[in-house]
mmCIF file with all atom_site columns, C-alpha atoms and ligand atoms in Angstrom:
data_model
loop_
_atom_site.group_PDB
_atom_site.id
_atom_site.type_symbol
_atom_site.label_atom_id
_atom_site.label_alt_id
_atom_site.label_comp_id
_atom_site.label_asym_id
_atom_site.label_entity_id
_atom_site.label_seq_id
_atom_site.pdbx_PDB_ins_code
_atom_site.Cartn_x
_atom_site.Cartn_y
_atom_site.Cartn_z
_atom_site.occupancy
_atom_site.B_iso_or_equiv
_atom_site.pdbx_formal_charge
_atom_site.auth_seq_id
_atom_site.auth_comp_id
_atom_site.auth_asym_id
_atom_site.auth_atom_id
_atom_site.pdbx_PDB_model_num
ATOM   1   C CA  . UNK A 1 1   ? 26.029 36.035 160.041 1.00 83.00 ? 169 UNK A CA  1
ATOM   2   C CA  . UNK A 1 2   ? 22.765 34.699 161.439 1.00 85.00 ? 170 UNK A CA  1
ATOM   3   C CA  . UNK A 1 3   ? 22.775 31.286 163.074 1.00 90.00 ? 171 UNK A CA  1
ATOM   4   C CA  . UNK A 1 4   ? 21.563 28.289 161.033 1.00 91.00 ? 172 UNK A CA  1
ATOM   5   C CA  . UNK A 1 5   ? 20.961 24.761 162.266 1.00 90.00 ? 173 UNK A CA  1
ATOM   6   C CA  . UNK A 1 6   ? 24.137 22.916 161.110 1.00 91.00 ? 174 UNK A CA  1
ATOM   7   C CA  . UNK A 1 7   ? 22.304 20.506 158.802 1.00 92.00 ? 175 UNK A CA  1
ATOM   8   C CA  . UNK A 1 8   ? 20.311 23.273 157.170 1.00 92.00 ? 176 UNK A CA  1
ATOM   9   C CA  . UNK A 1 9   ? 23.482 25.313 156.648 1.00 92.00 ? 177 UNK A CA  1
ATOM   10  C CA  . UNK A 1 10  ? 25.279 22.327 155.105 1.00 91.00 ? 178 UNK A CA  1
ATOM   11  C CA  . UNK A 1 11  ? 22.393 21.767 152.679 1.00 91.00 ? 179 UNK A CA  1
ATOM   12  C CA  . UNK A 1 12  ? 22.046 25.465 151.817 1.00 91.00 ? 180 UNK A CA  1
ATOM   13  C CA  . UNK A 1 13  ? 25.735 25.844 151.017 1.00 94.00 ? 181 UNK A CA  1
ATOM   14  C CA  . UNK A 1 14  ? 26.455 22.407 149.502 1.00 94.00 ? 182 UNK A CA  1
ATOM   15  C CA  . UNK A 1 15  ? 27.001 23.743 145.952 1.00 95.00 ? 183 UNK A CA  1
ATOM   16  C CA  . UNK A 1 16  ? 29.394 26.517 146.959 1.00 97.00 ? 184 UNK A CA  1
ATOM   17  C CA  . UNK A 1 17  ? 33.147 26.089 146.441 1.00 96.00 ? 185 UNK A CA  1
ATOM   18  C CA  . UNK A 1 18  ? 34.340 29.366 147.933 1.00 97.00 ? 186 UNK A CA  1
ATOM   19  C CA  . UNK A 1 19  ? 33.035 32.375 149.853 1.00 97.00 ? 187 UNK A CA  1
ATOM   20  C CA  . UNK A 1 20  ? 34.270 35.568 148.254 1.00 97.00 ? 188 UNK A CA  1
ATOM   21  C CA  . UNK A 1 21  ? 32.398 38.216 150.284 1.00 98.00 ? 189 UNK A CA  1
ATOM   22  C CA  . UNK A 1 22  ? 31.172 37.401 153.782 1.00 97.00 ? 190 UNK A CA  1
ATOM   23  C CA  . UNK A 1 23  ? 27.941 38.533 155.442 1.00 97.00 ? 191 UNK A CA  1
ATOM   24  C CA  . UNK A 1 24  ? 29.968 40.665 157.866 1.00 97.00 ? 192 UNK A CA  1
ATOM   25  C CA  . UNK A 1 25  ? 31.752 42.466 155.041 1.00 98.00 ? 193 UNK A CA  1
ATOM   26  C CA  . UNK A 1 26  ? 28.465 43.125 153.253 1.00 98.00 ? 194 UNK A CA  1
ATOM   27  C CA  . UNK A 1 27  ? 26.744 44.352 156.429 1.00 97.00 ? 195 UNK A CA  1
ATOM   28  C CA  . UNK A 1 28  ? 29.590 46.718 157.170 1.00 98.00 ? 196 UNK A CA  1
ATOM   29  C CA  . UNK A 1 29  ? 29.711 48.115 153.636 1.00 98.00 ? 197 UNK A CA  1
ATOM   30  C CA  . UNK A 1 30  ? 25.936 48.562 153.436 1.00 98.00 ? 198 UNK A CA  1
ATOM   31  C CA  . UNK A 1 31  ? 25.993 50.416 156.725 1.00 98.00 ? 199 UNK A CA  1
ATOM   32  C CA  . UNK A 1 32  ? 28.667 52.788 155.380 1.00 98.00 ? 200 UNK A CA  1
ATOM   33  C CA  . UNK A 1 33  ? 26.644 53.337 152.214 1.00 98.00 ? 201 UNK A CA  1
ATOM   34  C CA  . UNK A 1 34  ? 23.527 54.026 154.284 1.00 98.00 ? 202 UNK A CA  1
ATOM   35  C CA  . UNK A 1 35  ? 25.387 56.550 156.381 1.00 98.00 ? 203 UNK A CA  1
ATOM   36  C CA  . UNK A 1 36  ? 26.649 58.425 153.317 1.00 98.00 ? 204 UNK A CA  1
ATOM   37  C CA  . UNK A 1 37  ? 23.234 58.366 151.686 1.00 98.00 ? 205 UNK A CA  1
ATOM   38  C CA  . UNK A 1 38  ? 21.614 59.670 154.893 1.00 98.00 ? 206 UNK A CA  1
ATOM   39  C CA  . UNK A 1 39  ? 24.061 62.586 154.981 1.00 98.00 ? 207 UNK A CA  1
ATOM   40  C CA  . UNK A 1 40  ? 23.723 63.380 151.286 1.00 98.00 ? 208 UNK A CA  1
ATOM   41  C CA  . UNK A 1 41  ? 19.923 63.230 151.260 1.00 98.00 ? 209 UNK A CA  1
ATOM   42  C CA  . UNK A 1 42  ? 19.182 65.023 154.547 1.00 97.00 ? 210 UNK A CA  1
ATOM   43  C CA  . UNK A 1 43  ? 16.029 67.123 154.111 1.00 97.00 ? 211 UNK A CA  1
ATOM   44  C CA  . UNK A 1 44  ? 15.323 65.778 150.594 1.00 97.00 ? 212 UNK A CA  1
ATOM   45  C CA  . UNK A 1 45  ? 12.902 62.853 151.200 1.00 97.00 ? 213 UNK A CA  1
ATOM   46  C CA  . UNK A 1 46  ? 14.390 60.630 148.474 1.00 98.00 ? 214 UNK A CA  1
ATOM   47  C CA  . UNK A 1 47  ? 12.685 57.732 146.779 1.00 98.00 ? 215 UNK A CA  1
ATOM   48  C CA  . UNK A 1 48  ? 14.650 54.494 146.409 1.00 98.00 ? 216 UNK A CA  1
ATOM   49  C CA  . UNK A 1 49  ? 13.823 52.597 143.230 1.00 98.00 ? 217 UNK A CA  1
ATOM   50  C CA  . UNK A 1 50  ? 14.844 48.955 142.970 1.00 98.00 ? 218 UNK A CA  1
ATOM   51  C CA  . UNK A 1 51  ? 14.763 46.598 139.987 1.00 96.00 ? 219 UNK A CA  1
ATOM   52  C CA  . UNK A 1 52  ? 13.378 43.184 140.859 1.00 96.00 ? 220 UNK A CA  1
ATOM   53  C CA  . UNK A 1 53  ? 14.375 40.549 141.760 1.00 95.00 ? 221 UNK A CA  1
ATOM   54  C CA  . UNK A 1 54  ? 18.029 40.381 142.726 1.00 96.00 ? 222 UNK A CA  1
ATOM   55  C CA  . UNK A 1 55  ? 17.925 43.730 144.529 1.00 98.00 ? 223 UNK A CA  1
ATOM   56  C CA  . UNK A 1 56  ? 15.557 42.502 147.264 1.00 98.00 ? 224 UNK A CA  1
ATOM   57  C CA  . UNK A 1 57  ? 18.083 41.629 150.036 1.00 97.00 ? 225 UNK A CA  1
ATOM   58  C CA  . UNK A 1 58  ? 20.236 44.697 149.345 1.00 98.00 ? 226 UNK A CA  1
ATOM   59  C CA  . UNK A 1 59  ? 17.429 47.227 149.232 1.00 98.00 ? 227 UNK A CA  1
ATOM   60  C CA  . UNK A 1 60  ? 15.889 45.753 152.399 1.00 98.00 ? 228 UNK A CA  1
ATOM   61  C CA  . UNK A 1 61  ? 19.236 46.082 154.217 1.00 97.00 ? 229 UNK A CA  1
ATOM   62  C CA  . UNK A 1 62  ? 19.932 49.535 152.829 1.00 98.00 ? 230 UNK A CA  1
ATOM   63  C CA  . UNK A 1 63  ? 16.489 50.843 153.736 1.00 98.00 ? 231 UNK A CA  1
ATOM   64  C CA  . UNK A 1 64  ? 17.032 49.844 157.358 1.00 97.00 ? 232 UNK A CA  1
ATOM   65  C CA  . UNK A 1 65  ? 20.307 51.730 157.694 1.00 98.00 ? 233 UNK A CA  1
ATOM   66  C CA  . UNK A 1 66  ? 19.102 54.956 156.071 1.00 98.00 ? 234 UNK A CA  1
ATOM   67  C CA  . UNK A 1 67  ? 18.145 57.374 158.823 1.00 98.00 ? 235 UNK A CA  1
ATOM   68  C CA  . UNK A 1 68  ? 16.328 60.096 156.836 1.00 98.00 ? 236 UNK A CA  1
ATOM   69  C CA  . UNK A 1 69  ? 12.685 59.872 155.686 1.00 98.00 ? 237 UNK A CA  1
ATOM   70  C CA  . UNK A 1 70  ? 12.625 57.802 152.522 1.00 98.00 ? 238 UNK A CA  1
ATOM   71  C CA  . UNK A 1 71  ? 10.140 56.138 150.173 1.00 98.00 ? 239 UNK A CA  1
ATOM   72  C CA  . UNK A 1 72  ? 10.576 52.972 148.128 1.00 98.00 ? 240 UNK A CA  1
ATOM   73  C CA  . UNK A 1 73  ? 9.212  51.631 144.845 1.00 98.00 ? 241 UNK A CA  1
ATOM   74  C CA  . UNK A 1 74  ? 10.087 48.878 142.379 1.00 98.00 ? 242 UNK A CA  1
ATOM   75  C CA  . UNK A 1 75  ? 10.377 48.228 138.668 1.00 97.00 ? 243 UNK A CA  1
ATOM   76  C CA  . UNK A 1 76  ? 10.696 44.894 136.906 1.00 95.00 ? 244 UNK A CA  1
ATOM   77  C CA  . UNK A 1 77  ? 12.145 44.239 133.472 1.00 92.00 ? 245 UNK A CA  1
ATOM   78  C CA  . UNK A 1 78  ? 12.503 41.311 131.135 1.00 88.00 ? 246 UNK A CA  1
ATOM   79  C CA  . UNK A 1 79  ? 14.297 40.841 127.845 1.00 77.00 ? 247 UNK A CA  1
ATOM   80  C CA  . UNK A 1 80  ? 12.377 40.880 124.562 1.00 74.00 ? 248 UNK A CA  1
ATOM   81  C CA  . UNK A 1 81  ? 15.124 38.616 123.207 1.00 73.00 ? 249 UNK A CA  1
ATOM   82  C CA  . UNK A 1 82  ? 18.863 38.114 123.702 1.00 72.00 ? 250 UNK A CA  1
ATOM   83  C CA  . UNK A 1 83  ? 19.422 40.319 120.611 1.00 73.00 ? 251 UNK A CA  1
ATOM   84  C CA  . UNK A 1 84  ? 17.288 43.142 122.025 1.00 71.00 ? 252 UNK A CA  1
ATOM   85  C CA  . UNK A 1 85  ? 19.133 42.879 125.303 1.00 69.00 ? 253 UNK A CA  1
ATOM   86  C CA  . UNK A 1 86  ? 22.441 43.151 123.474 1.00 70.00 ? 254 UNK A CA  1
ATOM   87  C CA  . UNK A 1 87  ? 21.165 46.397 121.985 1.00 73.00 ? 255 UNK A CA  1
ATOM   88  C CA  . UNK A 1 88  ? 20.318 47.648 125.468 1.00 72.00 ? 256 UNK A CA  1
ATOM   89  C CA  . UNK A 1 89  ? 16.554 47.414 125.074 1.00 78.00 ? 257 UNK A CA  1
ATOM   90  C CA  . UNK A 1 90  ? 14.581 45.799 127.881 1.00 84.00 ? 258 UNK A CA  1
ATOM   91  C CA  . UNK A 1 91  ? 10.842 45.420 128.385 1.00 89.00 ? 259 UNK A CA  1
ATOM   92  C CA  . UNK A 1 92  ? 9.319  47.135 131.388 1.00 91.00 ? 260 UNK A CA  1
ATOM   93  C CA  . UNK A 1 93  ? 7.001  44.549 132.969 1.00 93.00 ? 261 UNK A CA  1
ATOM   94  C CA  . UNK A 1 94  ? 6.325  46.508 136.140 1.00 96.00 ? 262 UNK A CA  1
ATOM   95  C CA  . UNK A 1 95  ? 6.441  50.274 136.275 1.00 96.00 ? 263 UNK A CA  1
ATOM   96  C CA  . UNK A 1 96  ? 6.628  52.579 139.283 1.00 97.00 ? 264 UNK A CA  1
ATOM   97  C CA  . UNK A 1 97  ? 3.477  53.235 141.266 1.00 96.00 ? 265 UNK A CA  1
ATOM   98  C CA  . UNK A 1 98  ? 4.309  56.861 141.989 1.00 95.00 ? 266 UNK A CA  1
ATOM   99  C CA  . UNK A 1 99  ? 5.323  59.768 139.752 1.00 97.00 ? 267 UNK A CA  1
ATOM   100 C CA  . UNK A 1 100 ? 8.937  60.853 140.196 1.00 98.00 ? 268 UNK A CA  1
ATOM   101 C CA  . UNK A 1 101 ? 8.781  64.293 138.577 1.00 98.00 ? 269 UNK A CA  1
ATOM   102 C CA  . UNK A 1 102 ? 10.667 66.761 140.829 1.00 98.00 ? 270 UNK A CA  1
ATOM   103 C CA  . UNK A 1 103 ? 11.603 63.941 143.240 1.00 98.00 ? 271 UNK A CA  1
ATOM   104 C CA  . UNK A 1 104 ? 15.103 63.009 144.385 1.00 98.00 ? 272 UNK A CA  1
ATOM   105 C CA  . UNK A 1 105 ? 15.522 59.495 143.009 1.00 98.00 ? 273 UNK A CA  1
ATOM   106 C CA  . UNK A 1 106 ? 18.128 56.985 144.138 1.00 98.00 ? 274 UNK A CA  1
ATOM   107 C CA  . UNK A 1 107 ? 18.188 54.061 141.756 1.00 98.00 ? 275 UNK A CA  1
ATOM   108 C CA  . UNK A 1 108 ? 19.282 50.884 143.577 1.00 98.00 ? 276 UNK A CA  1
ATOM   109 C CA  . UNK A 1 109 ? 20.711 47.821 141.800 1.00 98.00 ? 277 UNK A CA  1
ATOM   110 C CA  . UNK A 1 110 ? 22.198 44.579 143.053 1.00 97.00 ? 278 UNK A CA  1
ATOM   111 C CA  . UNK A 1 111 ? 24.639 44.150 140.167 1.00 96.00 ? 279 UNK A CA  1
ATOM   112 C CA  . UNK A 1 112 ? 25.848 46.063 137.133 1.00 96.00 ? 280 UNK A CA  1
ATOM   113 C CA  . UNK A 1 113 ? 27.509 44.019 134.423 1.00 93.00 ? 281 UNK A CA  1
ATOM   114 C CA  . UNK A 1 114 ? 27.342 45.370 130.868 1.00 92.00 ? 282 UNK A CA  1
ATOM   115 C CA  . UNK A 1 115 ? 25.495 48.443 132.153 1.00 93.00 ? 283 UNK A CA  1
ATOM   116 C CA  . UNK A 1 116 ? 22.872 48.098 129.409 1.00 91.00 ? 284 UNK A CA  1
ATOM   117 C CA  . UNK A 1 117 ? 19.892 47.534 131.721 1.00 91.00 ? 285 UNK A CA  1
ATOM   118 C CA  . UNK A 1 118 ? 20.827 50.445 133.927 1.00 94.00 ? 286 UNK A CA  1
ATOM   119 C CA  . UNK A 1 119 ? 21.494 52.708 130.984 1.00 93.00 ? 287 UNK A CA  1
ATOM   120 C CA  . UNK A 1 120 ? 18.082 51.947 129.478 1.00 91.00 ? 288 UNK A CA  1
ATOM   121 C CA  . UNK A 1 121 ? 16.256 52.444 132.777 1.00 94.00 ? 289 UNK A CA  1
ATOM   122 C CA  . UNK A 1 122 ? 18.068 55.683 133.557 1.00 96.00 ? 290 UNK A CA  1
ATOM   123 C CA  . UNK A 1 123 ? 16.987 57.068 130.178 1.00 94.00 ? 291 UNK A CA  1
ATOM   124 C CA  . UNK A 1 124 ? 13.402 56.101 130.972 1.00 94.00 ? 292 UNK A CA  1
ATOM   125 C CA  . UNK A 1 125 ? 13.536 57.704 134.411 1.00 97.00 ? 293 UNK A CA  1
ATOM   126 C CA  . UNK A 1 126 ? 15.281 60.873 133.226 1.00 97.00 ? 294 UNK A CA  1
ATOM   127 C CA  . UNK A 1 127 ? 12.456 61.463 130.779 1.00 97.00 ? 295 UNK A CA  1
ATOM   128 C CA  . UNK A 1 128 ? 10.153 61.833 133.803 1.00 97.00 ? 296 UNK A CA  1
ATOM   129 C CA  . UNK A 1 129 ? 12.195 64.805 134.993 1.00 98.00 ? 297 UNK A CA  1
ATOM   130 C CA  . UNK A 1 130 ? 13.199 63.923 138.554 1.00 98.00 ? 298 UNK A CA  1
ATOM   131 C CA  . UNK A 1 131 ? 14.870 66.650 140.640 1.00 98.00 ? 299 UNK A CA  1
ATOM   132 C CA  . UNK A 1 132 ? 17.945 64.398 140.824 1.00 98.00 ? 300 UNK A CA  1
ATOM   133 C CA  . UNK A 1 133 ? 18.842 60.857 139.815 1.00 98.00 ? 301 UNK A CA  1
ATOM   134 C CA  . UNK A 1 134 ? 21.763 58.896 141.265 1.00 98.00 ? 302 UNK A CA  1
ATOM   135 C CA  . UNK A 1 135 ? 22.746 55.230 141.271 1.00 98.00 ? 303 UNK A CA  1
ATOM   136 C CA  . UNK A 1 136 ? 23.589 52.960 144.189 1.00 98.00 ? 304 UNK A CA  1
ATOM   137 C CA  . UNK A 1 137 ? 24.895 49.471 143.395 1.00 98.00 ? 305 UNK A CA  1
ATOM   138 C CA  . UNK A 1 138 ? 26.074 46.732 145.711 1.00 98.00 ? 306 UNK A CA  1
ATOM   139 C CA  . UNK A 1 139 ? 28.057 44.648 143.234 1.00 98.00 ? 307 UNK A CA  1
ATOM   140 C CA  . UNK A 1 140 ? 29.952 45.962 140.230 1.00 97.00 ? 308 UNK A CA  1
ATOM   141 C CA  . UNK A 1 141 ? 31.279 43.664 137.498 1.00 96.00 ? 309 UNK A CA  1
ATOM   142 C CA  . UNK A 1 142 ? 33.471 46.024 135.452 1.00 93.00 ? 310 UNK A CA  1
ATOM   143 C CA  . UNK A 1 143 ? 34.954 43.449 133.074 1.00 93.00 ? 311 UNK A CA  1
ATOM   144 C CA  . UNK A 1 144 ? 32.087 43.373 130.533 1.00 88.00 ? 312 UNK A CA  1
ATOM   145 C CA  . UNK A 1 145 ? 30.964 46.999 130.719 1.00 93.00 ? 313 UNK A CA  1
ATOM   146 C CA  . UNK A 1 146 ? 29.628 48.155 127.345 1.00 92.00 ? 314 UNK A CA  1
ATOM   147 C CA  . UNK A 1 147 ? 28.259 51.540 128.344 1.00 93.00 ? 315 UNK A CA  1
ATOM   148 C CA  . UNK A 1 148 ? 29.582 53.993 130.857 1.00 93.00 ? 316 UNK A CA  1
ATOM   149 C CA  . UNK A 1 149 ? 27.180 54.413 133.755 1.00 93.00 ? 317 UNK A CA  1
ATOM   150 C CA  . UNK A 1 150 ? 27.521 56.831 136.676 1.00 93.00 ? 318 UNK A CA  1
ATOM   151 C CA  . UNK A 1 151 ? 27.744 54.921 139.983 1.00 96.00 ? 319 UNK A CA  1
ATOM   152 C CA  . UNK A 1 152 ? 27.527 57.361 142.882 1.00 98.00 ? 320 UNK A CA  1
ATOM   153 C CA  . UNK A 1 153 ? 27.461 54.702 145.623 1.00 98.00 ? 321 UNK A CA  1
ATOM   154 C CA  . UNK A 1 154 ? 29.233 51.391 145.039 1.00 98.00 ? 322 UNK A CA  1
ATOM   155 C CA  . UNK A 1 155 ? 29.680 48.394 147.338 1.00 98.00 ? 323 UNK A CA  1
ATOM   156 C CA  . UNK A 1 156 ? 32.123 45.868 145.890 1.00 98.00 ? 324 UNK A CA  1
ATOM   157 C CA  . UNK A 1 157 ? 33.837 45.050 142.617 1.00 97.00 ? 325 UNK A CA  1
ATOM   158 C CA  . UNK A 1 158 ? 33.278 41.415 141.652 1.00 96.00 ? 326 UNK A CA  1
ATOM   159 C CA  . UNK A 1 159 ? 35.577 39.181 139.612 1.00 92.00 ? 327 UNK A CA  1
ATOM   160 C CA  . UNK A 1 160 ? 34.510 37.991 136.186 1.00 92.00 ? 328 UNK A CA  1
ATOM   161 C CA  . UNK A 1 161 ? 33.121 34.729 137.569 1.00 92.00 ? 329 UNK A CA  1
ATOM   162 C CA  . UNK A 1 162 ? 29.716 33.193 138.101 1.00 93.00 ? 330 UNK A CA  1
ATOM   163 C CA  . UNK A 1 163 ? 28.911 34.438 141.597 1.00 96.00 ? 331 UNK A CA  1
ATOM   164 C CA  . UNK A 1 164 ? 25.771 33.752 143.606 1.00 97.00 ? 332 UNK A CA  1
ATOM   165 C CA  . UNK A 1 165 ? 24.170 34.741 146.883 1.00 98.00 ? 333 UNK A CA  1
ATOM   166 C CA  . UNK A 1 166 ? 22.772 37.861 148.570 1.00 97.00 ? 334 UNK A CA  1
ATOM   167 C CA  . UNK A 1 167 ? 20.244 38.208 145.763 1.00 97.00 ? 335 UNK A CA  1
ATOM   168 C CA  . UNK A 1 168 ? 22.429 36.965 142.906 1.00 97.00 ? 336 UNK A CA  1
ATOM   169 C CA  . UNK A 1 169 ? 21.099 33.810 141.276 1.00 96.00 ? 337 UNK A CA  1
ATOM   170 C CA  . UNK A 1 170 ? 22.047 30.976 139.007 1.00 96.00 ? 338 UNK A CA  1
ATOM   171 C CA  . UNK A 1 171 ? 18.920 29.648 137.290 1.00 95.00 ? 339 UNK A CA  1
ATOM   172 C CA  . UNK A 1 172 ? 16.852 31.461 139.951 1.00 95.00 ? 340 UNK A CA  1
ATOM   173 C CA  . UNK A 1 173 ? 18.538 29.544 142.796 1.00 96.00 ? 341 UNK A CA  1
ATOM   174 C CA  . UNK A 1 174 ? 21.019 30.572 145.508 1.00 97.00 ? 342 UNK A CA  1
ATOM   175 C CA  . UNK A 1 175 ? 19.643 34.102 146.069 1.00 97.00 ? 343 UNK A CA  1
ATOM   176 C CA  . UNK A 1 176 ? 19.263 33.209 149.774 1.00 96.00 ? 344 UNK A CA  1
ATOM   177 C CA  . UNK A 1 177 ? 22.904 32.304 150.444 1.00 96.00 ? 345 UNK A CA  1
ATOM   178 C CA  . UNK A 1 178 ? 24.157 34.308 153.435 1.00 94.00 ? 346 UNK A CA  1
ATOM   179 C CA  . UNK A 1 179 ? 27.235 35.520 151.522 1.00 96.00 ? 347 UNK A CA  1
ATOM   180 C CA  . UNK A 1 180 ? 28.526 35.888 147.976 1.00 98.00 ? 348 UNK A CA  1
ATOM   181 C CA  . UNK A 1 181 ? 30.253 32.778 146.731 1.00 97.00 ? 349 UNK A CA  1
ATOM   182 C CA  . UNK A 1 182 ? 31.442 30.747 143.788 1.00 97.00 ? 350 UNK A CA  1
ATOM   183 C CA  . UNK A 1 183 ? 29.633 27.618 142.685 1.00 96.00 ? 351 UNK A CA  1
ATOM   184 C CA  . UNK A 1 184 ? 31.347 24.283 142.329 1.00 95.00 ? 352 UNK A CA  1
ATOM   185 C CA  . UNK A 1 185 ? 32.105 23.795 138.609 1.00 92.00 ? 353 UNK A CA  1
ATOM   186 C CA  . UNK A 1 186 ? 30.001 20.625 138.390 1.00 92.00 ? 354 UNK A CA  1
ATOM   187 C CA  . UNK A 1 187 ? 26.904 22.677 139.236 1.00 92.00 ? 355 UNK A CA  1
ATOM   188 C CA  . UNK A 1 188 ? 27.076 24.764 136.052 1.00 86.00 ? 356 UNK A CA  1
ATOM   189 C CA  . UNK A 1 189 ? 29.195 22.500 133.822 1.00 80.00 ? 357 UNK A CA  1
ATOM   190 C CA  . UNK A 1 190 ? 26.152 21.648 131.704 1.00 73.00 ? 358 UNK A CA  1
ATOM   191 C CA  . UNK A 1 191 ? 25.828 25.302 130.686 1.00 74.00 ? 359 UNK A CA  1
ATOM   192 C CA  . UNK A 1 192 ? 29.513 25.628 129.911 1.00 68.00 ? 360 UNK A CA  1
ATOM   193 C CA  . UNK A 1 193 ? 29.406 22.575 127.611 1.00 61.00 ? 361 UNK A CA  1
ATOM   194 C CA  . UNK A 1 194 ? 26.299 23.681 125.662 1.00 53.00 ? 362 UNK A CA  1
HETATM 195 C C1  . PRP B 2 .   ? 20.631 41.824 136.919 1.00 63.59 ? 818 PRP B C1  1
HETATM 196 C C2  . PRP B 2 .   ? 20.619 43.180 137.610 1.00 63.59 ? 818 PRP B C2  1
HETATM 197 C C3  . PRP B 2 .   ? 20.448 44.127 136.471 1.00 63.59 ? 818 PRP B C3  1
HETATM 198 C C4  . PRP B 2 .   ? 21.111 43.432 135.319 1.00 63.59 ? 818 PRP B C4  1
HETATM 199 C C5  . PRP B 2 .   ? 22.460 44.006 135.102 1.00 63.59 ? 818 PRP B C5  1
HETATM 200 O O1  . PRP B 2 .   ? 19.339 41.386 136.752 1.00 63.59 ? 818 PRP B O1  1
HETATM 201 O O2  . PRP B 2 .   ? 19.611 43.305 138.572 1.00 63.59 ? 818 PRP B O2  1
HETATM 202 O O3  . PRP B 2 .   ? 19.089 44.422 136.216 1.00 63.59 ? 818 PRP B O3  1
HETATM 203 O O4  . PRP B 2 .   ? 21.258 42.047 135.664 1.00 63.59 ? 818 PRP B O4  1
HETATM 204 O O5  . PRP B 2 .   ? 23.062 43.456 133.954 1.00 63.59 ? 818 PRP B O5  1
HETATM 205 P P1  . PRP B 2 .   ? 23.612 44.378 132.801 1.00 63.59 ? 818 PRP B P1  1
HETATM 206 O O6  . PRP B 2 .   ? 24.470 45.428 133.444 1.00 63.59 ? 818 PRP B O6  1
HETATM 207 O O7  . PRP B 2 .   ? 24.433 43.410 131.958 1.00 63.59 ? 818 PRP B O7  1
HETATM 208 O O8  . PRP B 2 .   ? 22.473 44.955 132.050 1.00 63.59 ? 818 PRP B O8  1
HETATM 209 P P2  . PRP B 2 .   ? 18.991 39.925 136.197 1.00 63.59 ? 818 PRP B P2  1
HETATM 210 O O9  . PRP B 2 .   ? 18.716 40.006 134.732 1.00 63.59 ? 818 PRP B O9  1
HETATM 211 O O10 . PRP B 2 .   ? 20.052 38.967 136.635 1.00 63.59 ? 818 PRP B O10 1
HETATM 212 O O11 . PRP B 2 .   ? 17.605 39.627 136.908 1.00 63.59 ? 818 PRP B O11 1
HETATM 213 P P3  . PRP B 2 .   ? 17.294 39.325 138.465 1.00 63.59 ? 818 PRP B P3  1
HETATM 214 O O12 . PRP B 2 .   ? 17.546 40.623 139.195 1.00 63.59 ? 818 PRP B O12 1
HETATM 215 O O13 . PRP B 2 .   ? 15.864 38.937 138.474 1.00 63.59 ? 818 PRP B O13 1
HETATM 216 O O14 . PRP B 2 .   ? 18.236 38.230 138.910 1.00 63.59 ? 818 PRP B O14 1
#
């Protein structure tokens, strides 16, 4: 883990009750994933596609451990409504900048929970007829899966808890924690009560 001035570290991590995956564990796993991806995609010039915003730290790390020529692009989605999201329909608010027809696409996600977002986006991407389309996810939350999604490269399974850090947020905060951790209950109690 990088070095932080002690006071800054104390402030950054004040709301965390427990570290569940350390920076070292994540670095090591991402390196292994990068190695496998580099072997599998040798000579294929893949394009990594990330969905903003939680994927930012992971895709930046992954990109730097992939040793074959690679391109990168991003999509962003938002929900029309909670009901639409429950039906697996999301609104594309930022599309890709490059065509992916006949390209080898590696779709990169920070976390898969119900699988609905991924399932919707994969359908959208498949319609553009890529040469291949695989999924790489850092964190998998299998407990609430509603649709089966193919995960070719997977980092860690997460417990069915509110976890933050390494891109994962709670109310848009904590994405910059240098590990994955649990929040102290008093931090999100308000949401539990309402
Ligand atoms: C996360 C993640 C996926 C989605 C997965 O994004 O990046 O897009 O949730 O959930 P699902 O499997 O239940 O569909 P989030 O909505 O938290 O946005 P963020 O990346 O901006 O934090």
